[in-house]
Amino acid sequence: MNSDSSMSTSPSQTTSQTSLRVFTQFNLLDDDLQALILTFIADTPFDEHNGGTGTVRGDLASPFASLLSSMVYNNEEHFTTRSTLTHILPFVSKKFYQLIKERSNTFWKEALVRNLKSDPSLWKQGVLDLRNEVKYYFKRQENNNPQIINNNNNNKTDTTEHSTRTQNELTNNNDDENENENDNEDWNKLADEACQLISSISSETVRQNNSNALLAYRYITNNYIRFSAPVFHMPHDMRLGHAFGLHFFEPRYRILIAHVMKHFSVEAKSGGTIDPHNNLMNNGKMPQFIYEHHPKLMRSAPAYIVEVKSCVIYQNGRADVILVPVAKVAIETIHEIPNTGQLFYARVLRLSKSAVRRSEARNSMVLRRSLNVDPNDLAGLYDDDDDDDDSESGSD
């Protein structure tokens, strides 16, 4: 075939293709408008652009968003933190690179606001976690050197006031109340607060090289959405918020509970009240670890973050604990800790509310298929308390 003819296209085809791929007036716009346009295509790591409420890009779903819906079922899926803002746009041209560098705060704040709006159950909690981090950062500073805090009091903003609020004052577990609250939330104000909070605990060098919005986004993804801890592995039916008991007797799990409880008082390790508020080393948080309930311990498997509500550690290292699942997660990375008798340590990703709902729906569908029963017959199946076997776990 003649090369010329093979390259020819009809005017209508050319017009159609050009209208989809080229915006010829882009270079005529000033830098501010160019940057604004780029924010509409600049997704970020852990972005979930699935066309839901509060998103701005409709069907422009990020790879991570689609991954969340399937990663716990497809062993061949891989986690990714690649995004257009970090891995594509800066390499398109020097102009794009300069725009993104100079307006880093704009791009990352837009991403933060977008995620706060689209999934407040995940991202707002991340801001609350940052508030808590700031609160205990200043407490540790005050304990180490009271004069530092006294000298810096005049330079503090209202970030410390925000950070001293408890999560119970700012969040509500009732979905309906949360949805009503979220409709009226000032997400830009919350994003500004996150930027202000991270700035108050970042060194001058870090602030010079990174925008506050980028630092806030990085903190939430690396310190809240991501969570790292030892792993307890045993198949078990679990539900968020429902307490159950375990008895640790294997050497590896004796190591696990000793590690998780190391910053807590002897009273807390002897069945007494676990009071995290004065625990500066643990940022005032309850002791937590990862419970992997999937039959096979592997990357991308579903798991839970569990809180230790009660703990009795005996002289031989065995322990009785009461646990409550507080977050559904998926394993991102996992490795064996040397010289622990096969105790594993994992980094997990908290799932968004929509991803949790999709996974629960899928689990329900798989269960129905495996049991080969009518869906109506399963009504109330999970309404009764779980009965544990006589292995590692105890009674609810």
PDB file of C-alpha atoms in Angstrom, residues 134-388:
ATOM      1  CA  VAL A 134       1.136  17.924  66.610  1.00  0.00           C
ATOM      2  CA  LYS A 135      -0.382  17.776  70.080  1.00  0.00           C
ATOM      3  CA  TYR A 136       1.986  15.051  71.261  1.00  0.00           C
ATOM      4  CA  TYR A 137       4.942  16.550  69.421  1.00  0.00           C
ATOM      5  CA  PHE A 138       4.685  19.671  71.574  1.00  0.00           C
ATOM      6  CA  LYS A 139       4.105  17.580  74.687  1.00  0.00           C
ATOM      7  CA  ARG A 140       7.339  15.674  74.039  1.00  0.00           C
ATOM      8  CA  GLN A 141       9.161  18.926  73.344  1.00  0.00           C
ATOM      9  CA  GLU A 142       7.871  20.388  76.577  1.00  0.00           C
ATOM     10  CA  ASN A 143       8.966  17.318  78.551  1.00  0.00           C
ATOM     11  CA  ASN A 144      12.425  17.381  76.986  1.00  0.00           C
ATOM     12  CA  ASN A 145      13.001  21.122  77.207  1.00  0.00           C
ATOM     13  CA  PRO A 146      10.270  23.328  78.746  1.00  0.00           C
ATOM     14  CA  GLN A 147      12.207  26.477  77.832  1.00  0.00           C
ATOM     15  CA  ILE A 148      11.821  25.698  74.111  1.00  0.00           C
ATOM     16  CA  ILE A 149       8.062  25.674  74.409  1.00  0.00           C
ATOM     17  CA  ASN A 150       8.034  28.850  76.499  1.00  0.00           C
ATOM     18  CA  ASN A 151      10.138  30.652  73.924  1.00  0.00           C
ATOM     19  CA  ASN A 152       7.956  29.465  71.055  1.00  0.00           C
ATOM     20  CA  ASN A 153       4.594  30.237  72.636  1.00  0.00           C
ATOM     21  CA  ASN A 154       4.385  33.643  70.984  1.00  0.00           C
ATOM     22  CA  ASN A 155       5.018  32.092  67.578  1.00  0.00           C
ATOM     23  CA  LYS A 156       2.345  29.436  67.820  1.00  0.00           C
ATOM     24  CA  THR A 157      -0.819  29.739  65.803  1.00  0.00           C
ATOM     25  CA  ASP A 158      -4.170  28.233  66.616  1.00  0.00           C
ATOM     26  CA  THR A 159      -2.819  24.842  65.487  1.00  0.00           C
ATOM     27  CA  THR A 160      -2.356  23.753  69.090  1.00  0.00           C
ATOM     28  CA  GLU A 161      -5.974  24.626  69.817  1.00  0.00           C
ATOM     29  CA  HIS A 162      -7.050  22.430  66.929  1.00  0.00           C
ATOM     30  CA  SER A 163      -4.708  19.641  67.929  1.00  0.00           C
ATOM     31  CA  THR A 164      -6.079  19.414  71.461  1.00  0.00           C
ATOM     32  CA  ARG A 165      -9.573  18.592  70.283  1.00  0.00           C
ATOM     33  CA  THR A 166     -10.363  14.937  70.675  1.00  0.00           C
ATOM     34  CA  GLN A 167     -11.440  12.793  67.787  1.00  0.00           C
ATOM     35  CA  ASN A 168     -14.677  12.069  69.607  1.00  0.00           C
ATOM     36  CA  GLU A 169     -15.550  15.772  69.481  1.00  0.00           C
ATOM     37  CA  LEU A 170     -14.887  16.011  65.774  1.00  0.00           C
ATOM     38  CA  THR A 171     -16.159  12.729  64.373  1.00  0.00           C
ATOM     39  CA  ASN A 172     -19.247  10.621  64.777  1.00  0.00           C
ATOM     40  CA  ASN A 173     -19.581   6.940  63.971  1.00  0.00           C
ATOM     41  CA  ASN A 174     -23.117   7.335  62.732  1.00  0.00           C
ATOM     42  CA  ASP A 175     -23.017   7.319  58.932  1.00  0.00           C
ATOM     43  CA  ASP A 176     -26.104   9.483  58.512  1.00  0.00           C
ATOM     44  CA  GLU A 177     -24.786  12.152  60.871  1.00  0.00           C
ATOM     45  CA  ASN A 178     -21.401  12.016  59.180  1.00  0.00           C
ATOM     46  CA  GLU A 179     -22.943  12.519  55.761  1.00  0.00           C
ATOM     47  CA  ASN A 180     -24.925  15.533  56.954  1.00  0.00           C
ATOM     48  CA  GLU A 181     -21.849  16.988  58.614  1.00  0.00           C
ATOM     49  CA  ASN A 182     -19.730  16.381  55.538  1.00  0.00           C
ATOM     50  CA  ASP A 183     -22.199  18.237  53.326  1.00  0.00           C
ATOM     51  CA  ASN A 184     -21.551  21.385  55.348  1.00  0.00           C
ATOM     52  CA  GLU A 185     -17.827  20.869  55.895  1.00  0.00           C
ATOM     53  CA  ASP A 186     -15.450  23.579  54.749  1.00  0.00           C
ATOM     54  CA  TRP A 187     -12.902  21.326  53.096  1.00  0.00           C
ATOM     55  CA  ASN A 188     -10.656  24.201  52.026  1.00  0.00           C
ATOM     56  CA  LYS A 189     -10.467  25.362  55.614  1.00  0.00           C
ATOM     57  CA  LEU A 190      -9.629  21.859  56.804  1.00  0.00           C
ATOM     58  CA  ALA A 191      -6.922  21.559  54.136  1.00  0.00           C
ATOM     59  CA  ASP A 192      -5.501  24.925  55.209  1.00  0.00           C
ATOM     60  CA  GLU A 193      -5.437  23.710  58.780  1.00  0.00           C
ATOM     61  CA  ALA A 194      -3.567  20.554  57.751  1.00  0.00           C
ATOM     62  CA  CYS A 195      -0.978  22.734  55.988  1.00  0.00           C
ATOM     63  CA  GLN A 196      -0.656  24.905  59.064  1.00  0.00           C
ATOM     64  CA  LEU A 197      -0.296  21.905  61.362  1.00  0.00           C
ATOM     65  CA  ILE A 198       2.440  20.231  59.347  1.00  0.00           C
ATOM     66  CA  SER A 199       4.316  23.513  59.071  1.00  0.00           C
ATOM     67  CA  SER A 200       4.377  23.835  62.865  1.00  0.00           C
ATOM     68  CA  ILE A 201       6.353  20.596  63.265  1.00  0.00           C
ATOM     69  CA  SER A 202       8.517  20.662  60.119  1.00  0.00           C
ATOM     70  CA  SER A 203      12.069  21.919  60.061  1.00  0.00           C
ATOM     71  CA  GLU A 204      12.959  25.048  58.136  1.00  0.00           C
ATOM     72  CA  THR A 205      14.964  23.009  55.630  1.00  0.00           C
ATOM     73  CA  VAL A 206      12.016  20.724  54.916  1.00  0.00           C
ATOM     74  CA  ARG A 207       9.667  23.689  54.481  1.00  0.00           C
ATOM     75  CA  GLN A 208      12.064  25.358  52.071  1.00  0.00           C
ATOM     76  CA  ASN A 209      12.179  22.316  49.816  1.00  0.00           C
ATOM     77  CA  ASN A 210       8.529  21.247  50.000  1.00  0.00           C
ATOM     78  CA  SER A 211       5.208  23.048  50.014  1.00  0.00           C
ATOM     79  CA  ASN A 212       3.060  22.727  53.124  1.00  0.00           C
ATOM     80  CA  ALA A 213       0.277  21.071  51.148  1.00  0.00           C
ATOM     81  CA  LEU A 214       2.692  18.438  49.841  1.00  0.00           C
ATOM     82  CA  LEU A 215       3.995  17.797  53.363  1.00  0.00           C
ATOM     83  CA  ALA A 216       0.445  17.469  54.719  1.00  0.00           C
ATOM     84  CA  TYR A 217      -0.541  15.117  51.892  1.00  0.00           C
ATOM     85  CA  ARG A 218       2.606  13.069  52.442  1.00  0.00           C
ATOM     86  CA  TYR A 219       1.983  12.842  56.190  1.00  0.00           C
ATOM     87  CA  ILE A 220      -1.589  11.586  55.758  1.00  0.00           C
ATOM     88  CA  THR A 221      -0.637   8.968  53.183  1.00  0.00           C
ATOM     89  CA  ASN A 222       2.519   7.746  54.919  1.00  0.00           C
ATOM     90  CA  ASN A 223       1.397   7.964  58.541  1.00  0.00           C
ATOM     91  CA  TYR A 224      -2.347   7.371  58.455  1.00  0.00           C
ATOM     92  CA  ILE A 225      -3.471   5.663  55.253  1.00  0.00           C
ATOM     93  CA  ARG A 226      -0.374   3.510  55.569  1.00  0.00           C
ATOM     94  CA  PHE A 227       0.043   1.630  58.835  1.00  0.00           C
ATOM     95  CA  SER A 228       2.869  -0.688  59.876  1.00  0.00           C
ATOM     96  CA  ALA A 229       2.820  -3.257  62.683  1.00  0.00           C
ATOM     97  CA  PRO A 230       3.431  -6.933  63.532  1.00  0.00           C
ATOM     98  CA  VAL A 231       0.939  -9.412  62.096  1.00  0.00           C
ATOM     99  CA  PHE A 232      -1.206 -11.996  63.836  1.00  0.00           C
ATOM    100  CA  HIS A 233      -2.432 -14.516  61.295  1.00  0.00           C
ATOM    101  CA  MET A 234      -5.382 -16.855  61.789  1.00  0.00           C
ATOM    102  CA  PRO A 235      -8.625 -17.273  59.812  1.00  0.00           C
ATOM    103  CA  HIS A 236     -11.479 -15.797  61.780  1.00  0.00           C
ATOM    104  CA  ASP A 237     -14.834 -14.120  61.132  1.00  0.00           C
ATOM    105  CA  MET A 238     -14.449 -10.491  62.138  1.00  0.00           C
ATOM    106  CA  ARG A 239     -16.544  -7.342  62.074  1.00  0.00           C
ATOM    107  CA  LEU A 240     -15.543  -3.747  62.597  1.00  0.00           C
ATOM    108  CA  GLY A 241     -16.265  -2.611  66.140  1.00  0.00           C
ATOM    109  CA  HIS A 242     -17.074  -6.072  67.525  1.00  0.00           C
ATOM    110  CA  ALA A 243     -14.809  -7.211  70.362  1.00  0.00           C
ATOM    111  CA  PHE A 244     -13.423 -10.729  70.667  1.00  0.00           C
ATOM    112  CA  GLY A 245     -10.832 -12.510  72.768  1.00  0.00           C
ATOM    113  CA  LEU A 246      -7.536 -14.233  71.997  1.00  0.00           C
ATOM    114  CA  HIS A 247      -5.058 -16.264  74.003  1.00  0.00           C
ATOM    115  CA  PHE A 248      -1.468 -15.909  72.791  1.00  0.00           C
ATOM    116  CA  PHE A 249       0.708 -18.941  73.473  1.00  0.00           C
ATOM    117  CA  GLU A 250       2.979 -19.283  70.421  1.00  0.00           C
ATOM    118  CA  PRO A 251       6.447 -17.759  70.976  1.00  0.00           C
ATOM    119  CA  ARG A 252       6.092 -15.430  67.973  1.00  0.00           C
ATOM    120  CA  TYR A 253       2.845 -13.976  69.291  1.00  0.00           C
ATOM    121  CA  ARG A 254       4.299 -13.565  72.755  1.00  0.00           C
ATOM    122  CA  ILE A 255       6.886 -11.375  71.048  1.00  0.00           C
ATOM    123  CA  LEU A 256       4.090  -9.532  69.212  1.00  0.00           C
ATOM    124  CA  ILE A 257       2.110  -8.628  72.328  1.00  0.00           C
ATOM    125  CA  ALA A 258       5.249  -7.663  74.253  1.00  0.00           C
ATOM    126  CA  HIS A 259       6.207  -5.312  71.423  1.00  0.00           C
ATOM    127  CA  VAL A 260       2.734  -3.787  71.111  1.00  0.00           C
ATOM    128  CA  MET A 261       2.448  -3.170  74.866  1.00  0.00           C
ATOM    129  CA  LYS A 262       6.038  -2.096  75.558  1.00  0.00           C
ATOM    130  CA  HIS A 263       5.214   1.593  76.109  1.00  0.00           C
ATOM    131  CA  PHE A 264       2.295   0.897  78.444  1.00  0.00           C
ATOM    132  CA  SER A 265       2.211   0.560  82.209  1.00  0.00           C
ATOM    133  CA  VAL A 266       2.493  -2.625  84.239  1.00  0.00           C
ATOM    134  CA  GLU A 267      -1.119  -2.079  85.267  1.00  0.00           C
ATOM    135  CA  ALA A 268      -2.212  -1.995  81.618  1.00  0.00           C
ATOM    136  CA  LYS A 269      -0.357  -5.272  81.029  1.00  0.00           C
ATOM    137  CA  SER A 270      -2.055  -6.862  84.030  1.00  0.00           C
ATOM    138  CA  GLY A 271      -5.674  -6.425  83.030  1.00  0.00           C
ATOM    139  CA  GLY A 272      -6.010  -2.829  84.184  1.00  0.00           C
ATOM    140  CA  THR A 273      -7.355   0.086  82.188  1.00  0.00           C
ATOM    141  CA  ILE A 274      -5.292   0.926  79.130  1.00  0.00           C
ATOM    142  CA  ASP A 275      -5.056   4.711  79.224  1.00  0.00           C
ATOM    143  CA  PRO A 276      -3.215   5.977  76.143  1.00  0.00           C
ATOM    144  CA  HIS A 277      -3.575   9.704  76.783  1.00  0.00           C
ATOM    145  CA  ASN A 278      -0.412  10.115  78.841  1.00  0.00           C
ATOM    146  CA  ASN A 279       1.613   7.807  76.615  1.00  0.00           C
ATOM    147  CA  LEU A 280       3.864  10.230  74.769  1.00  0.00           C
ATOM    148  CA  MET A 281       5.828   7.483  73.023  1.00  0.00           C
ATOM    149  CA  ASN A 282       2.654   6.118  71.445  1.00  0.00           C
ATOM    150  CA  ASN A 283       1.174   9.542  70.581  1.00  0.00           C
ATOM    151  CA  GLY A 284      -1.702   8.905  72.930  1.00  0.00           C
ATOM    152  CA  LYS A 285      -2.998   6.022  70.818  1.00  0.00           C
ATOM    153  CA  MET A 286      -4.271   2.636  71.896  1.00  0.00           C
ATOM    154  CA  PRO A 287      -1.966  -0.341  71.265  1.00  0.00           C
ATOM    155  CA  GLN A 288      -2.641  -1.792  67.811  1.00  0.00           C
ATOM    156  CA  PHE A 289      -1.444  -4.503  65.469  1.00  0.00           C
ATOM    157  CA  ILE A 290      -2.534  -6.167  62.225  1.00  0.00           C
ATOM    158  CA  TYR A 291      -4.860  -9.168  62.216  1.00  0.00           C
ATOM    159  CA  GLU A 292      -4.662 -11.089  58.938  1.00  0.00           C
ATOM    160  CA  HIS A 293      -7.758 -13.276  58.757  1.00  0.00           C
ATOM    161  CA  HIS A 294      -7.294 -14.444  55.167  1.00  0.00           C
ATOM    162  CA  PRO A 295      -6.414 -18.172  54.839  1.00  0.00           C
ATOM    163  CA  LYS A 296      -3.145 -17.312  53.086  1.00  0.00           C
ATOM    164  CA  LEU A 297      -0.724 -14.724  54.422  1.00  0.00           C
ATOM    165  CA  MET A 298       0.271 -12.744  51.346  1.00  0.00           C
ATOM    166  CA  ARG A 299       0.593  -9.361  49.747  1.00  0.00           C
ATOM    167  CA  SER A 300      -2.744  -7.702  48.850  1.00  0.00           C
ATOM    168  CA  ALA A 301      -4.692  -9.955  51.251  1.00  0.00           C
ATOM    169  CA  PRO A 302      -7.464  -8.363  53.344  1.00  0.00           C
ATOM    170  CA  ALA A 303      -6.766  -7.699  56.997  1.00  0.00           C
ATOM    171  CA  TYR A 304      -7.822  -5.552  59.958  1.00  0.00           C
ATOM    172  CA  ILE A 305      -6.138  -3.121  62.288  1.00  0.00           C
ATOM    173  CA  VAL A 306      -7.140  -4.210  65.789  1.00  0.00           C
ATOM    174  CA  GLU A 307      -6.911  -2.308  69.063  1.00  0.00           C
ATOM    175  CA  VAL A 308      -5.987  -3.981  72.330  1.00  0.00           C
ATOM    176  CA  LYS A 309      -8.745  -3.067  74.764  1.00  0.00           C
ATOM    177  CA  SER A 310      -7.623  -5.345  77.594  1.00  0.00           C
ATOM    178  CA  CYS A 311      -4.423  -7.293  78.152  1.00  0.00           C
ATOM    179  CA  VAL A 312      -3.010  -9.715  80.695  1.00  0.00           C
ATOM    180  CA  ILE A 313       0.574 -10.809  80.072  1.00  0.00           C
ATOM    181  CA  TYR A 314       1.685 -13.714  82.258  1.00  0.00           C
ATOM    182  CA  GLN A 315       5.197 -14.403  83.538  1.00  0.00           C
ATOM    183  CA  ASN A 316       5.856 -16.966  80.819  1.00  0.00           C
ATOM    184  CA  GLY A 317       4.908 -14.463  78.133  1.00  0.00           C
ATOM    185  CA  ARG A 318       1.510 -15.919  77.334  1.00  0.00           C
ATOM    186  CA  ALA A 319      -1.274 -13.385  77.171  1.00  0.00           C
ATOM    187  CA  ASP A 320      -5.032 -12.997  77.159  1.00  0.00           C
ATOM    188  CA  VAL A 321      -6.305 -10.033  75.188  1.00  0.00           C
ATOM    189  CA  ILE A 322      -9.573  -8.423  74.161  1.00  0.00           C
ATOM    190  CA  LEU A 323      -9.403  -6.928  70.676  1.00  0.00           C
ATOM    191  CA  VAL A 324     -11.628  -4.668  68.597  1.00  0.00           C
ATOM    192  CA  PRO A 325     -11.206  -4.324  64.800  1.00  0.00           C
ATOM    193  CA  VAL A 326     -11.047  -0.602  64.013  1.00  0.00           C
ATOM    194  CA  ALA A 327     -10.120  -0.459  60.318  1.00  0.00           C
ATOM    195  CA  LYS A 328     -10.247  -2.682  57.258  1.00  0.00           C
ATOM    196  CA  VAL A 329      -6.987  -2.745  55.317  1.00  0.00           C
ATOM    197  CA  ALA A 330      -5.076  -4.571  52.598  1.00  0.00           C
ATOM    198  CA  ILE A 331      -1.467  -5.697  52.887  1.00  0.00           C
ATOM    199  CA  GLU A 332       0.945  -3.618  50.816  1.00  0.00           C
ATOM    200  CA  THR A 333       4.258  -5.200  51.880  1.00  0.00           C
ATOM    201  CA  ILE A 334       5.115  -8.007  54.280  1.00  0.00           C
ATOM    202  CA  HIS A 335       8.291  -9.642  55.545  1.00  0.00           C
ATOM    203  CA  GLU A 336       9.402 -12.029  58.244  1.00  0.00           C
ATOM    204  CA  ILE A 337      11.180 -10.570  61.267  1.00  0.00           C
ATOM    205  CA  PRO A 338      14.454 -12.481  61.796  1.00  0.00           C
ATOM    206  CA  ASN A 339      14.862 -14.636  64.905  1.00  0.00           C
ATOM    207  CA  THR A 340      11.198 -14.419  65.923  1.00  0.00           C
ATOM    208  CA  GLY A 341       9.928 -17.864  64.953  1.00  0.00           C
ATOM    209  CA  GLN A 342       8.082 -16.617  61.842  1.00  0.00           C
ATOM    210  CA  LEU A 343       6.552 -13.442  63.194  1.00  0.00           C
ATOM    211  CA  PHE A 344       5.710 -11.208  60.253  1.00  0.00           C
ATOM    212  CA  TYR A 345       5.696  -7.442  59.952  1.00  0.00           C
ATOM    213  CA  ALA A 346       3.513  -5.693  57.390  1.00  0.00           C
ATOM    214  CA  ARG A 347       2.672  -2.335  55.953  1.00  0.00           C
ATOM    215  CA  VAL A 348      -1.001  -2.039  55.098  1.00  0.00           C
ATOM    216  CA  LEU A 349      -3.289   0.453  53.398  1.00  0.00           C
ATOM    217  CA  ARG A 350      -6.526   1.588  54.960  1.00  0.00           C
ATOM    218  CA  LEU A 351      -9.398   1.094  52.549  1.00  0.00           C
ATOM    219  CA  SER A 352     -11.736   3.899  51.627  1.00  0.00           C
ATOM    220  CA  LYS A 353     -15.360   3.597  52.680  1.00  0.00           C
ATOM    221  CA  SER A 354     -16.406   2.829  49.108  1.00  0.00           C
ATOM    222  CA  ALA A 355     -13.710   0.154  48.830  1.00  0.00           C
ATOM    223  CA  VAL A 356     -14.860  -1.407  52.102  1.00  0.00           C
ATOM    224  CA  ARG A 357     -18.421  -1.511  50.822  1.00  0.00           C
ATOM    225  CA  ARG A 358     -17.315  -3.084  47.539  1.00  0.00           C
ATOM    226  CA  SER A 359     -15.239  -5.683  49.326  1.00  0.00           C
ATOM    227  CA  GLU A 360     -18.076  -6.547  51.694  1.00  0.00           C
ATOM    228  CA  ALA A 361     -20.484  -6.870  48.771  1.00  0.00           C
ATOM    229  CA  ARG A 362     -18.032  -9.102  46.972  1.00  0.00           C
ATOM    230  CA  ASN A 363     -17.459 -11.223  50.084  1.00  0.00           C
ATOM    231  CA  SER A 364     -21.210 -11.612  50.450  1.00  0.00           C
ATOM    232  CA  MET A 365     -21.531 -12.663  46.821  1.00  0.00           C
ATOM    233  CA  VAL A 366     -18.705 -15.187  47.147  1.00  0.00           C
ATOM    234  CA  LEU A 367     -20.273 -16.545  50.314  1.00  0.00           C
ATOM    235  CA  ARG A 368     -23.660 -16.967  48.660  1.00  0.00           C
ATOM    236  CA  ARG A 369     -22.104 -18.780  45.735  1.00  0.00           C
ATOM    237  CA  SER A 370     -20.043 -21.053  47.944  1.00  0.00           C
ATOM    238  CA  LEU A 371     -23.066 -21.946  50.060  1.00  0.00           C
ATOM    239  CA  ASN A 372     -25.368 -22.129  47.033  1.00  0.00           C
ATOM    240  CA  VAL A 373     -28.296 -20.698  48.974  1.00  0.00           C
ATOM    241  CA  ASP A 374     -30.862 -18.013  48.337  1.00  0.00           C
ATOM    242  CA  PRO A 375     -29.663 -14.534  49.438  1.00  0.00           C
ATOM    243  CA  ASN A 376     -32.774 -14.130  51.591  1.00  0.00           C
ATOM    244  CA  ASP A 377     -31.734 -17.161  53.593  1.00  0.00           C
ATOM    245  CA  LEU A 378     -28.595 -15.290  54.663  1.00  0.00           C
ATOM    246  CA  ALA A 379     -30.499 -12.411  56.265  1.00  0.00           C
ATOM    247  CA  GLY A 380     -29.242 -12.019  59.800  1.00  0.00           C
ATOM    248  CA  LEU A 381     -26.424 -14.500  59.281  1.00  0.00           C
ATOM    249  CA  TYR A 382     -23.957 -12.070  60.845  1.00  0.00           C
ATOM    250  CA  ASP A 383     -26.293 -10.823  63.527  1.00  0.00           C
ATOM    251  CA  ASP A 384     -25.222 -13.423  66.065  1.00  0.00           C
ATOM    252  CA  ASP A 385     -21.950 -13.269  67.954  1.00  0.00           C
ATOM    253  CA  ASP A 386     -19.082 -15.279  66.500  1.00  0.00           C
ATOM    254  CA  ASP A 387     -18.042 -18.441  68.284  1.00  0.00           C
ATOM    255  CA  ASP A 388     -14.309 -19.040  68.291  1.00  0.00           C
TER     256      ASP A 388
END
